[in-house]
Short mmCIF file of N, CA and C in Angstrom, two decimals:
data_model
loop_
_atom_site.label_atom_id
_atom_site.label_comp_id
_atom_site.label_asym_id
_atom_site.label_seq_id
_atom_site.Cartn_x
_atom_site.Cartn_y
_atom_site.Cartn_z
N MET A 2 -208.63 -80.01 24.32
CA MET A 2 -207.31 -78.52 24.10
C MET A 2 -206.01 -79.18 24.47
N GLN A 3 -206.03 -79.87 25.58
CA GLN A 3 -204.51 -80.33 25.90
C GLN A 3 -203.87 -81.05 24.58
N GLN A 4 -205.04 -81.96 24.37
CA GLN A 4 -204.28 -83.13 23.46
C GLN A 4 -203.89 -82.47 21.76
N GLU A 5 -204.65 -81.04 21.71
CA GLU A 5 -204.06 -80.15 20.67
C GLU A 5 -202.61 -79.22 20.96
N ASN A 6 -202.76 -79.12 22.15
CA ASN A 6 -201.35 -78.29 22.74
C ASN A 6 -200.27 -79.38 22.52
N LEU A 7 -200.21 -80.84 22.99
CA LEU A 7 -199.62 -81.91 23.14
C LEU A 7 -199.04 -82.13 21.66
N LEU A 8 -200.11 -82.59 20.68
CA LEU A 8 -199.86 -82.32 19.29
C LEU A 8 -198.92 -81.58 18.52
N LYS A 9 -199.51 -80.12 18.90
CA LYS A 9 -198.55 -78.90 18.34
C LYS A 9 -196.96 -79.26 18.92
N LEU A 10 -196.85 -79.19 20.30
CA LEU A 10 -195.62 -79.81 20.86
C LEU A 10 -194.74 -80.38 20.23
N ASN A 11 -195.01 -81.74 20.09
CA ASN A 11 -194.59 -82.60 19.35
C ASN A 11 -194.18 -82.36 17.90
N GLN A 12 -195.22 -81.66 17.08
CA GLN A 12 -194.62 -81.24 15.62
C GLN A 12 -193.37 -80.16 15.56
N ALA A 13 -193.48 -79.50 16.45
CA ALA A 13 -192.29 -78.37 16.83
C ALA A 13 -191.27 -79.22 17.17
N LYS A 14 -191.30 -80.31 17.90
CA LYS A 14 -190.00 -80.96 18.25
C LYS A 14 -189.58 -81.89 17.11
N ASP A 15 -190.20 -82.25 16.20
CA ASP A 15 -190.01 -83.24 15.18
C ASP A 15 -189.33 -82.01 14.18
N TYR A 16 -190.04 -80.98 14.11
CA TYR A 16 -189.48 -80.02 13.06
C TYR A 16 -188.32 -79.54 13.06
N LEU A 17 -187.81 -79.54 14.71
CA LEU A 17 -186.07 -78.90 15.06
C LEU A 17 -185.47 -79.97 15.09
N ALA A 18 -185.65 -81.38 15.22
CA ALA A 18 -185.28 -82.55 14.97
C ALA A 18 -185.09 -82.61 13.69
N LYS A 19 -185.79 -82.78 12.95
CA LYS A 19 -185.66 -83.07 11.25
C LYS A 19 -184.69 -82.14 10.89
N HIS A 20 -184.76 -80.88 11.41
CA HIS A 20 -183.77 -79.61 10.51
C HIS A 20 -182.69 -79.33 11.54
N ARG A 21 -182.61 -80.30 12.66
CA ARG A 21 -181.06 -80.26 13.17
C ARG A 21 -180.98 -78.66 13.79
N ILE A 22 -181.88 -78.00 13.91
CA ILE A 22 -181.95 -76.68 14.68
C ILE A 22 -181.15 -76.60 15.91
N LYS A 23 -181.62 -77.46 16.85
CA LYS A 23 -180.73 -77.51 17.99
C LYS A 23 -179.21 -77.48 17.85
N GLU A 24 -179.12 -78.58 16.93
CA GLU A 24 -177.20 -78.74 16.86
C GLU A 24 -176.78 -77.75 16.29
N ILE A 25 -177.83 -77.17 15.30
CA ILE A 25 -176.90 -76.14 14.60
C ILE A 25 -176.84 -74.94 15.58
N TYR A 26 -177.80 -74.24 16.30
CA TYR A 26 -177.60 -73.47 17.65
C TYR A 26 -176.68 -73.59 18.27
N SER A 27 -176.27 -74.80 18.65
CA SER A 27 -175.48 -75.42 19.55
C SER A 27 -173.92 -75.01 19.17
N ARG A 28 -173.80 -75.20 18.35
CA ARG A 28 -172.54 -75.67 17.15
C ARG A 28 -171.81 -73.65 17.12
N LEU A 29 -173.32 -73.14 16.63
CA LEU A 29 -172.89 -71.71 16.68
C LEU A 29 -172.67 -70.66 17.74
N ILE A 30 -173.05 -71.20 18.92
CA ILE A 30 -172.98 -70.64 20.42
C ILE A 30 -171.42 -71.37 20.67
N ASN A 31 -171.07 -72.67 20.31
CA ASN A 31 -169.50 -72.73 20.91
C ASN A 31 -168.92 -72.27 20.34
N GLU A 32 -169.10 -72.05 18.70
CA GLU A 32 -167.79 -71.57 18.16
C GLU A 32 -167.78 -70.04 18.32
N LEU A 33 -168.92 -69.52 18.67
CA LEU A 33 -168.83 -67.86 18.85
C LEU A 33 -168.02 -67.82 20.31
N THR A 34 -168.03 -68.56 21.45
CA THR A 34 -167.74 -68.51 22.74
C THR A 34 -166.05 -68.57 22.19
N GLN A 35 -165.81 -70.02 21.41
CA GLN A 35 -164.34 -70.47 21.13
C GLN A 35 -163.48 -68.80 20.41
N HIS A 36 -164.19 -68.51 19.25
CA HIS A 36 -163.47 -67.71 18.21
C HIS A 36 -163.60 -66.22 18.68
N ARG A 37 -164.82 -65.72 19.25
CA ARG A 37 -165.13 -64.42 19.72
C ARG A 37 -164.91 -63.44 18.50
N PRO A 38 -165.67 -63.90 17.39
CA PRO A 38 -165.32 -62.67 16.39
C PRO A 38 -165.86 -61.20 16.77
N ASN A 39 -165.34 -60.24 16.14
CA ASN A 39 -165.44 -58.71 16.69
C ASN A 39 -166.91 -58.59 16.03
N ASN A 40 -167.42 -59.11 14.96
CA ASN A 40 -168.80 -59.14 14.47
C ASN A 40 -169.38 -60.64 14.39
N PRO A 41 -170.32 -60.87 15.40
CA PRO A 41 -171.11 -62.22 15.68
C PRO A 41 -172.10 -62.49 14.46
N TYR A 42 -172.62 -61.42 14.12
CA TYR A 42 -173.67 -61.55 13.41
C TYR A 42 -173.16 -61.97 11.86
N ASP A 43 -172.16 -61.41 11.62
CA ASP A 43 -171.65 -61.47 10.22
C ASP A 43 -171.05 -62.96 10.17
N TYR A 44 -170.43 -63.30 11.54
CA TYR A 44 -169.66 -64.63 11.80
C TYR A 44 -170.83 -65.58 11.67
N MET A 45 -171.98 -65.63 12.22
CA MET A 45 -172.87 -66.57 12.23
C MET A 45 -173.66 -66.67 10.56
N VAL A 46 -173.92 -65.44 9.89
CA VAL A 46 -174.44 -65.55 8.70
C VAL A 46 -173.53 -66.37 7.79
N ASN A 47 -172.39 -65.92 7.88
CA ASN A 47 -171.23 -66.66 7.06
C ASN A 47 -171.23 -68.46 7.47
N ARG A 48 -171.23 -68.62 8.38
CA ARG A 48 -170.88 -69.96 9.01
C ARG A 48 -172.50 -70.92 8.83
N LEU A 49 -173.56 -69.86 8.86
CA LEU A 49 -174.96 -70.68 8.04
C LEU A 49 -174.78 -71.02 6.54
N LYS A 50 -174.34 -69.47 6.37
CA LYS A 50 -174.04 -70.29 4.66
C LYS A 50 -173.15 -71.36 4.23
N ASP A 51 -172.20 -71.49 5.13
CA ASP A 51 -171.20 -72.57 4.79
C ASP A 51 -171.66 -74.00 5.23
N MET A 52 -172.54 -74.09 6.18
CA MET A 52 -173.26 -75.39 6.67
C MET A 52 -174.35 -75.62 5.48
N LYS A 53 -174.93 -74.42 4.95
CA LYS A 53 -176.41 -74.68 3.54
C LYS A 53 -175.15 -75.61 2.56
N VAL A 54 -174.30 -74.93 2.44
CA VAL A 54 -173.48 -75.44 0.78
C VAL A 54 -172.87 -76.75 1.31
N ASN A 55 -171.93 -76.78 2.50
CA ASN A 55 -170.89 -78.05 3.06
C ASN A 55 -171.80 -79.00 3.59
N GLY A 56 -173.01 -78.39 4.21
CA GLY A 56 -172.92 -79.78 5.28
C GLY A 56 -173.34 -79.50 6.63
N ILE A 57 -174.06 -79.71 7.30
CA ILE A 57 -173.98 -79.30 9.00
C ILE A 57 -172.79 -80.00 9.54
N ASP A 58 -172.30 -81.01 8.90
CA ASP A 58 -171.16 -81.47 9.64
C ASP A 58 -169.84 -81.09 9.21
N HIS A 59 -169.77 -80.16 8.35
CA HIS A 59 -168.79 -80.20 7.58
C HIS A 59 -168.14 -79.05 8.73
N PRO A 60 -166.68 -79.22 9.04
CA PRO A 60 -166.13 -78.61 10.19
C PRO A 60 -165.48 -77.03 9.67
N ILE A 61 -165.57 -76.59 10.36
CA ILE A 61 -165.08 -75.20 10.17
C ILE A 61 -163.69 -74.83 10.06
N GLN A 62 -163.64 -74.25 9.10
CA GLN A 62 -162.17 -73.95 8.53
C GLN A 62 -161.32 -73.29 9.72
N GLU A 63 -160.56 -74.12 9.90
CA GLU A 63 -159.57 -73.27 11.30
C GLU A 63 -158.87 -72.38 10.60
N ARG A 64 -158.71 -71.11 11.04
CA ARG A 64 -157.94 -70.19 10.72
C ARG A 64 -156.80 -69.75 11.48
N PRO A 65 -155.62 -69.30 11.11
CA PRO A 65 -154.40 -68.90 12.14
C PRO A 65 -155.02 -67.98 12.94
N ARG A 66 -154.26 -68.24 14.55
CA ARG A 66 -154.43 -67.32 15.37
C ARG A 66 -153.46 -66.31 15.40
N ILE A 67 -154.01 -64.95 15.57
CA ILE A 67 -152.86 -64.05 15.20
C ILE A 67 -153.02 -63.19 16.39
N THR A 68 -152.11 -62.79 17.43
CA THR A 68 -151.52 -61.98 18.17
C THR A 68 -150.70 -61.02 17.55
N ALA A 69 -151.36 -59.68 17.92
CA ALA A 69 -150.88 -58.47 17.60
C ALA A 69 -149.61 -58.14 18.89
N ILE A 70 -148.66 -57.52 18.59
CA ILE A 70 -147.68 -57.44 19.62
C ILE A 70 -147.43 -55.92 19.45
N ILE A 71 -147.50 -54.89 19.88
CA ILE A 71 -147.24 -53.66 20.01
C ILE A 71 -146.38 -53.29 21.38
N THR A 72 -145.81 -52.27 21.33
CA THR A 72 -145.08 -51.69 22.47
C THR A 72 -144.62 -50.11 22.22
N ASN A 73 -144.69 -49.66 23.41
CA ASN A 73 -144.12 -48.26 24.08
C ASN A 73 -142.89 -48.44 24.13
N ALA A 74 -141.96 -48.93 24.54
CA ALA A 74 -140.70 -49.20 24.85
C ALA A 74 -139.69 -48.67 23.19
N SER A 75 -138.88 -47.77 24.15
CA SER A 75 -137.86 -47.14 22.61
C SER A 75 -136.94 -48.14 22.66
N ASP A 76 -136.27 -49.07 23.64
CA ASP A 76 -135.62 -49.89 23.52
C ASP A 76 -136.38 -51.33 23.39
N ASP A 77 -136.37 -51.97 22.56
CA ASP A 77 -137.20 -53.06 22.59
C ASP A 77 -136.71 -54.54 22.17
N PHE A 78 -135.15 -54.33 22.60
CA PHE A 78 -134.67 -55.75 22.36
C PHE A 78 -135.00 -56.81 23.26
N GLU A 79 -135.17 -56.46 24.49
CA GLU A 79 -135.64 -57.50 25.49
C GLU A 79 -136.92 -58.11 24.86
N VAL A 80 -137.91 -57.44 24.27
CA VAL A 80 -139.39 -57.71 24.05
C VAL A 80 -139.30 -58.75 22.81
N VAL A 81 -138.28 -57.93 21.72
CA VAL A 81 -138.17 -59.13 20.72
C VAL A 81 -137.48 -60.20 20.75
N GLN A 82 -136.52 -60.31 21.97
CA GLN A 82 -135.98 -61.80 22.08
C GLN A 82 -136.84 -62.56 22.94
N ALA A 83 -137.52 -62.00 23.99
CA ALA A 83 -138.62 -62.64 24.51
C ALA A 83 -139.49 -63.40 23.76
N LEU A 84 -139.93 -62.63 22.53
CA LEU A 84 -141.27 -63.17 22.34
C LEU A 84 -140.25 -64.24 20.81
N LYS A 85 -139.22 -64.03 20.43
CA LYS A 85 -138.58 -65.18 19.44
C LYS A 85 -138.25 -66.69 20.35
N HIS A 86 -137.95 -66.20 21.71
CA HIS A 86 -137.81 -67.32 22.33
C HIS A 86 -138.92 -68.01 22.65
N LEU A 87 -139.90 -67.42 22.89
CA LEU A 87 -141.47 -68.03 22.74
C LEU A 87 -141.87 -68.58 21.79
N ALA A 88 -141.89 -67.88 20.41
CA ALA A 88 -142.21 -68.55 19.41
C ALA A 88 -141.53 -70.12 19.36
N VAL A 89 -140.37 -70.14 19.41
CA VAL A 89 -139.50 -71.13 19.20
C VAL A 89 -140.38 -72.50 20.36
N ASP A 90 -140.43 -71.96 21.41
CA ASP A 90 -140.67 -72.80 22.44
C ASP A 90 -142.64 -73.21 22.33
N MET A 91 -143.03 -72.17 21.69
CA MET A 91 -144.49 -72.82 21.59
C MET A 91 -145.11 -72.84 20.41
N ASN A 92 -144.06 -73.34 19.33
CA ASN A 92 -144.64 -73.83 17.94
C ASN A 92 -144.91 -72.56 17.28
N MET A 93 -144.91 -71.16 17.45
CA MET A 93 -145.09 -70.19 16.41
C MET A 93 -144.41 -69.53 15.88
N LYS A 94 -144.91 -68.66 15.00
CA LYS A 94 -144.21 -67.90 14.21
C LYS A 94 -144.06 -66.51 14.37
N PHE A 95 -143.02 -65.96 14.66
CA PHE A 95 -142.66 -64.42 14.78
C PHE A 95 -142.48 -63.77 13.51
N ILE A 96 -143.46 -62.98 13.21
CA ILE A 96 -143.35 -62.13 11.99
C ILE A 96 -143.00 -60.44 12.58
N ASN A 97 -141.94 -59.73 12.14
CA ASN A 97 -141.64 -58.61 12.56
C ASN A 97 -142.40 -57.91 11.64
N ALA A 98 -143.21 -57.08 11.37
CA ALA A 98 -143.86 -56.30 10.36
C ALA A 98 -142.86 -55.32 9.59
N LYS A 99 -142.01 -54.84 10.65
CA LYS A 99 -140.83 -54.36 9.55
C LYS A 99 -140.22 -54.57 8.59
N GLN A 100 -140.13 -55.76 8.79
CA GLN A 100 -139.48 -56.44 7.45
C GLN A 100 -140.23 -56.68 6.16
N PHE A 101 -141.55 -56.25 6.09
CA PHE A 101 -142.78 -56.12 5.66
C PHE A 101 -143.04 -55.06 5.17
N ARG A 102 -142.51 -54.20 5.58
CA ARG A 102 -142.69 -52.51 5.30
C ARG A 102 -144.13 -52.23 5.72
N PHE A 103 -144.66 -53.02 6.86
CA PHE A 103 -145.97 -52.55 7.05
C PHE A 103 -146.96 -52.71 6.45
N ASP A 104 -146.98 -53.36 5.17
CA ASP A 104 -148.22 -53.60 4.47
C ASP A 104 -149.02 -55.12 4.80
N PRO A 105 -150.08 -54.48 5.29
CA PRO A 105 -150.85 -55.52 5.83
C PRO A 105 -151.19 -56.83 4.44
N LYS A 106 -150.80 -56.64 3.00
CA LYS A 106 -151.43 -57.79 2.23
C LYS A 106 -150.17 -58.50 2.49
N GLU A 107 -149.01 -57.97 2.22
CA GLU A 107 -147.43 -58.75 2.68
C GLU A 107 -147.65 -59.26 3.84
N ILE A 108 -147.87 -59.06 5.14
CA ILE A 108 -148.08 -59.92 6.30
C ILE A 108 -149.06 -60.91 6.15
N LYS A 109 -150.21 -60.59 5.46
CA LYS A 109 -151.17 -61.78 5.52
C LYS A 109 -150.52 -63.04 4.28
N THR A 110 -149.78 -62.09 3.49
CA THR A 110 -149.31 -63.23 2.26
C THR A 110 -148.27 -64.30 3.21
N GLU A 111 -147.57 -63.85 4.31
CA GLU A 111 -146.13 -64.41 5.03
C GLU A 111 -147.02 -65.31 5.62
N ILE A 112 -147.97 -65.17 6.43
CA ILE A 112 -149.25 -65.84 7.16
C ILE A 112 -149.22 -67.21 6.40
N ASP A 113 -149.91 -66.85 5.13
CA ASP A 113 -151.14 -67.75 4.54
C ASP A 113 -149.93 -68.97 3.94
N GLU A 114 -149.01 -68.11 3.49
CA GLU A 114 -147.76 -69.26 3.12
C GLU A 114 -147.43 -70.25 4.07
N TYR A 115 -146.98 -69.76 5.52
CA TYR A 115 -146.48 -70.36 6.60
C TYR A 115 -147.90 -71.31 6.75
N VAL A 116 -149.16 -70.88 7.01
CA VAL A 116 -150.19 -71.94 7.40
C VAL A 116 -150.25 -73.21 6.10
N GLU A 117 -149.93 -72.59 4.79
CA GLU A 117 -149.77 -73.99 3.98
C GLU A 117 -148.52 -74.90 3.98
N THR A 118 -147.58 -74.59 4.15
CA THR A 118 -146.38 -75.07 3.87
C THR A 118 -145.89 -75.77 5.38
N THR A 119 -146.76 -75.35 6.62
CA THR A 119 -146.00 -75.57 7.80
C THR A 119 -147.14 -75.69 8.63
N SER A 120 -146.62 -76.55 9.74
CA SER A 120 -147.55 -76.84 10.98
C SER A 120 -147.72 -75.44 11.90
N TYR A 121 -147.44 -74.69 11.44
CA TYR A 121 -147.62 -73.04 12.38
C TYR A 121 -149.08 -73.01 12.10
N LYS A 122 -149.73 -72.68 13.36
CA LYS A 122 -151.14 -72.09 13.26
C LYS A 122 -151.40 -70.78 14.31
N ASP A 123 -150.34 -70.76 14.80
CA ASP A 123 -150.49 -68.97 15.84
C ASP A 123 -149.05 -68.31 15.12
N PHE A 124 -149.48 -67.10 15.24
CA PHE A 124 -148.31 -66.09 14.45
C PHE A 124 -148.36 -64.86 15.53
N LEU A 125 -147.31 -64.45 15.86
CA LEU A 125 -147.23 -63.02 16.55
C LEU A 125 -146.41 -62.30 15.84
N VAL A 126 -147.18 -61.03 15.36
CA VAL A 126 -147.03 -59.97 14.59
C VAL A 126 -146.68 -59.06 15.15
N TYR A 127 -145.28 -58.47 15.40
CA TYR A 127 -144.54 -57.65 15.93
C TYR A 127 -144.68 -56.23 15.19
N ASN A 128 -144.86 -55.42 16.16
CA ASN A 128 -144.71 -53.79 15.73
C ASN A 128 -146.08 -53.45 14.76
N TYR A 129 -147.19 -54.30 14.92
CA TYR A 129 -148.47 -54.47 14.10
C TYR A 129 -149.79 -54.45 14.62
N PRO A 130 -150.40 -53.74 14.82
CA PRO A 130 -150.55 -52.68 13.93
C PRO A 130 -150.23 -51.73 14.67
N ARG A 131 -149.64 -50.46 14.02
CA ARG A 131 -149.22 -48.91 14.70
C ARG A 131 -150.12 -47.91 15.22
N ASN A 132 -151.44 -47.92 14.24
CA ASN A 132 -152.29 -47.00 14.56
C ASN A 132 -153.38 -47.84 13.90
N ILE A 133 -154.98 -46.93 14.47
CA ILE A 133 -156.08 -47.80 14.31
C ILE A 133 -156.42 -47.56 12.87
N LYS A 134 -155.87 -47.28 11.71
CA LYS A 134 -156.32 -47.63 10.59
C LYS A 134 -155.73 -48.87 10.25
N GLU A 135 -154.55 -49.09 10.82
CA GLU A 135 -153.83 -50.47 9.96
C GLU A 135 -155.00 -51.30 10.81
N VAL A 136 -155.59 -51.11 11.80
CA VAL A 136 -156.41 -52.51 12.57
C VAL A 136 -157.67 -52.56 11.86
N VAL A 137 -157.74 -51.55 11.64
CA VAL A 137 -159.38 -51.62 10.30
C VAL A 137 -158.85 -52.03 9.45
N THR A 138 -158.16 -51.79 8.88
CA THR A 138 -157.72 -52.06 7.27
C THR A 138 -157.32 -54.20 7.30
N PHE A 139 -156.50 -54.22 8.28
CA PHE A 139 -156.26 -55.48 8.33
C PHE A 139 -157.88 -56.56 8.91
N GLU A 140 -158.23 -56.17 9.58
CA GLU A 140 -159.39 -56.73 10.12
C GLU A 140 -160.47 -56.81 9.23
N LYS A 141 -160.43 -55.53 8.42
CA LYS A 141 -161.76 -55.95 7.15
C LYS A 141 -161.13 -56.28 6.18
N ASP A 142 -159.92 -56.31 5.70
CA ASP A 142 -159.47 -56.78 4.43
C ASP A 142 -159.26 -58.37 4.67
N PHE A 143 -158.73 -58.69 5.88
CA PHE A 143 -157.86 -60.22 5.75
C PHE A 143 -158.76 -60.92 7.02
N THR A 144 -158.22 -60.67 8.47
CA THR A 144 -158.96 -61.56 9.45
C THR A 144 -158.63 -60.35 10.35
N GLU A 145 -159.41 -61.29 11.48
CA GLU A 145 -159.26 -60.49 13.02
C GLU A 145 -158.18 -60.64 13.82
N PHE A 146 -157.65 -59.78 14.46
CA PHE A 146 -156.64 -60.07 15.37
C PHE A 146 -157.41 -60.97 16.74
N ASP A 147 -156.90 -62.17 17.04
CA ASP A 147 -157.39 -62.83 18.15
C ASP A 147 -156.86 -62.14 19.54
N ASN A 148 -155.73 -61.53 19.78
CA ASN A 148 -155.49 -60.71 20.92
C ASN A 148 -154.60 -60.01 20.64
N CYS A 149 -154.33 -59.19 21.37
CA CYS A 149 -153.17 -58.09 21.50
C CYS A 149 -152.26 -58.05 22.75
N LEU A 150 -151.04 -58.48 22.77
CA LEU A 150 -150.17 -58.08 23.84
C LEU A 150 -149.55 -56.61 23.76
N PHE A 151 -149.48 -55.79 24.97
CA PHE A 151 -148.99 -54.48 24.64
C PHE A 151 -148.24 -54.44 25.86
N PHE A 152 -146.95 -54.23 25.49
CA PHE A 152 -145.45 -54.41 26.24
C PHE A 152 -145.47 -52.81 26.77
N ASN A 153 -145.91 -52.68 27.92
CA ASN A 153 -145.87 -51.16 28.68
C ASN A 153 -144.58 -50.88 29.19
N SER A 154 -144.27 -49.54 28.72
CA SER A 154 -143.03 -48.78 29.63
C SER A 154 -143.43 -47.48 29.66
N THR A 155 -142.68 -47.35 30.98
CA THR A 155 -142.96 -45.90 31.55
C THR A 155 -142.44 -44.68 30.49
N GLU A 156 -141.79 -45.33 29.77
CA GLU A 156 -140.46 -44.67 29.03
C GLU A 156 -141.22 -43.41 27.71
N ASN A 157 -142.16 -43.92 26.98
CA ASN A 157 -142.79 -43.22 26.00
C ASN A 157 -144.36 -43.23 26.13
N ASN A 158 -144.60 -42.13 25.60
CA ASN A 158 -146.23 -42.29 25.06
C ASN A 158 -146.66 -41.93 23.87
N ASN A 159 -147.10 -42.95 23.24
CA ASN A 159 -147.34 -42.69 21.46
C ASN A 159 -148.89 -42.66 21.55
N MET A 160 -149.63 -41.59 21.03
CA MET A 160 -151.07 -41.63 21.06
C MET A 160 -151.44 -42.46 20.06
N ASP A 161 -150.98 -42.80 18.95
CA ASP A 161 -151.26 -43.85 18.08
C ASP A 161 -151.49 -45.04 18.60
N ILE A 162 -150.47 -45.56 19.45
CA ILE A 162 -150.51 -46.93 20.03
C ILE A 162 -151.35 -46.91 20.88
N ASP A 163 -151.75 -45.70 21.84
CA ASP A 163 -152.64 -45.70 22.94
C ASP A 163 -154.08 -45.93 22.26
N ILE A 164 -154.55 -45.49 21.21
CA ILE A 164 -155.55 -45.57 20.69
C ILE A 164 -155.78 -47.27 20.36
N VAL A 165 -154.52 -47.71 19.68
CA VAL A 165 -154.60 -49.14 19.05
C VAL A 165 -155.00 -49.79 20.63
N LYS A 166 -154.30 -49.69 21.61
CA LYS A 166 -154.28 -50.51 22.81
C LYS A 166 -155.99 -50.16 23.16
N GLN A 167 -156.46 -48.59 23.69
CA GLN A 167 -157.82 -48.69 23.91
C GLN A 167 -158.89 -49.57 23.00
N TYR A 168 -158.64 -49.61 21.63
CA TYR A 168 -159.49 -50.53 20.69
C TYR A 168 -159.18 -52.26 21.13
N PHE A 169 -158.54 -52.41 21.38
CA PHE A 169 -158.04 -54.34 22.14
C PHE A 169 -158.98 -54.04 23.50
N GLU A 170 -158.54 -53.46 23.82
CA GLU A 170 -159.05 -53.48 25.41
C GLU A 170 -160.63 -53.56 25.19
N SER A 171 -161.35 -52.45 24.37
CA SER A 171 -162.79 -51.83 24.27
C SER A 171 -163.19 -53.69 23.97
N ILE A 172 -162.56 -54.53 23.42
CA ILE A 172 -163.26 -55.86 22.63
C ILE A 172 -162.81 -56.71 23.37
N ASP A 173 -162.22 -56.58 24.47
CA ASP A 173 -161.67 -57.81 25.56
C ASP A 173 -160.51 -58.50 25.01
N LYS A 174 -159.68 -57.48 24.13
CA LYS A 174 -158.42 -58.58 23.50
C LYS A 174 -156.85 -57.91 23.77
N LEU A 175 -157.23 -57.64 25.08
CA LEU A 175 -155.88 -56.71 25.37
C LEU A 175 -155.25 -57.43 26.63
N THR A 176 -153.76 -57.80 26.59
CA THR A 176 -153.11 -58.22 27.78
C THR A 176 -152.04 -57.12 28.00
N LEU A 177 -151.92 -56.37 28.94
CA LEU A 177 -150.80 -55.47 29.26
C LEU A 177 -149.60 -56.44 30.12
N ILE A 178 -148.46 -56.08 29.64
CA ILE A 178 -147.26 -56.92 30.14
C ILE A 178 -146.36 -55.83 30.44
N ASN A 179 -146.27 -55.38 31.84
CA ASN A 179 -145.40 -54.29 32.02
C ASN A 179 -143.74 -54.37 32.02
N VAL A 180 -142.91 -53.42 31.44
CA VAL A 180 -141.49 -54.02 30.88
C VAL A 180 -140.86 -53.31 32.00
N ASP A 181 -140.26 -54.32 32.85
CA ASP A 181 -139.63 -53.80 34.14
C ASP A 181 -138.04 -54.79 33.69
N LYS A 182 -137.60 -53.85 33.78
CA LYS A 182 -135.60 -54.42 33.49
C LYS A 182 -135.48 -55.08 34.66
N GLU A 183 -135.73 -54.91 35.50
CA GLU A 183 -135.65 -55.97 37.03
C GLU A 183 -135.78 -57.31 36.85
N GLU A 184 -137.10 -57.68 36.22
CA GLU A 184 -137.64 -58.99 36.14
C GLU A 184 -137.59 -59.43 34.55
N VAL A 185 -137.54 -60.80 34.62
CA VAL A 185 -137.55 -61.45 33.47
C VAL A 185 -138.42 -61.47 32.56
N LEU A 186 -138.42 -60.53 31.55
CA LEU A 186 -139.51 -60.68 30.39
C LEU A 186 -140.04 -61.96 30.05
N TYR A 187 -139.40 -62.97 29.60
CA TYR A 187 -139.63 -64.01 28.86
C TYR A 187 -140.61 -64.91 29.88
N GLN A 188 -140.75 -64.89 31.20
CA GLN A 188 -141.46 -65.68 32.11
C GLN A 188 -142.86 -64.78 32.07
N LYS A 189 -143.16 -63.43 32.21
CA LYS A 189 -144.03 -62.91 32.01
C LYS A 189 -144.83 -63.29 30.72
N VAL A 190 -144.24 -63.59 29.61
CA VAL A 190 -144.81 -63.54 28.33
C VAL A 190 -145.18 -65.22 28.11
N ILE A 191 -144.50 -66.19 28.50
CA ILE A 191 -144.91 -67.30 28.78
C ILE A 191 -145.91 -67.76 29.27
N SER A 192 -146.06 -66.87 30.55
CA SER A 192 -147.07 -67.24 31.60
C SER A 192 -148.77 -66.95 30.73
N TYR A 193 -148.23 -66.10 30.06
CA TYR A 193 -149.67 -65.68 28.98
C TYR A 193 -150.07 -66.58 28.35
N PHE A 194 -149.12 -67.26 27.54
CA PHE A 194 -149.36 -68.58 26.65
C PHE A 194 -149.86 -70.02 27.32
N LYS A 195 -149.31 -70.05 28.23
CA LYS A 195 -149.73 -71.35 28.71
C LYS A 195 -151.03 -71.53 29.72
#
C-alpha cells in the first residue's frame, strides 16, 4: 500500500514537471501581484491562452502604466506644473485629457503612439476620468488604470469626482495628495513615485 502511494505521488510529480505546472502557477502569481488587474480571472485566462499559443517562456507584453490624475481644486495651476515637472524628471508622458476633448479613443491613440515611437512607459493622464462612466469605458475598451492620484482641495466638492475617487479607493489604487498652498506640491508628488 505504501509503495502504491509512493508510485502515485511520483507519477503526479512527473506530470507536474512534464507540463511545467508549478512554473506556470508561479509566473501567474508573480504577474498578478505585480500588475494587480481588476479582473484577475480574465487576466489568468488570457495569459494562459498566450502561453499556449506563444509558449510558456514567452514574456508578457509589457503594457504602459497609466496613472489617472483627478482633482477637485478650482485653481489647478500648481498641480499641472508639479505634474509636468515630475513627468520630465521621471521620464513620463504628461497628457492633458482636455486637449483630446476627453475622448478615450484619442487618449489611448496618443498613448499607443508614444509607446511605439519613444521610450515612454509611464503616463500621467490629467483630468481623466471625470466620472465613473469614463472609468468603465476606458478600462473596458482599452486598458486598466494602474493607479489614481487625487489632488484634494477643500475648496470644491464634485460628486462625479468623489465617485471616481471612491472607485479607485475600493480597488486599492488611490493616493490622496492634499493641496496646501503652504507646502511645495512637487515634493509631495515626487515622493509618491520614488
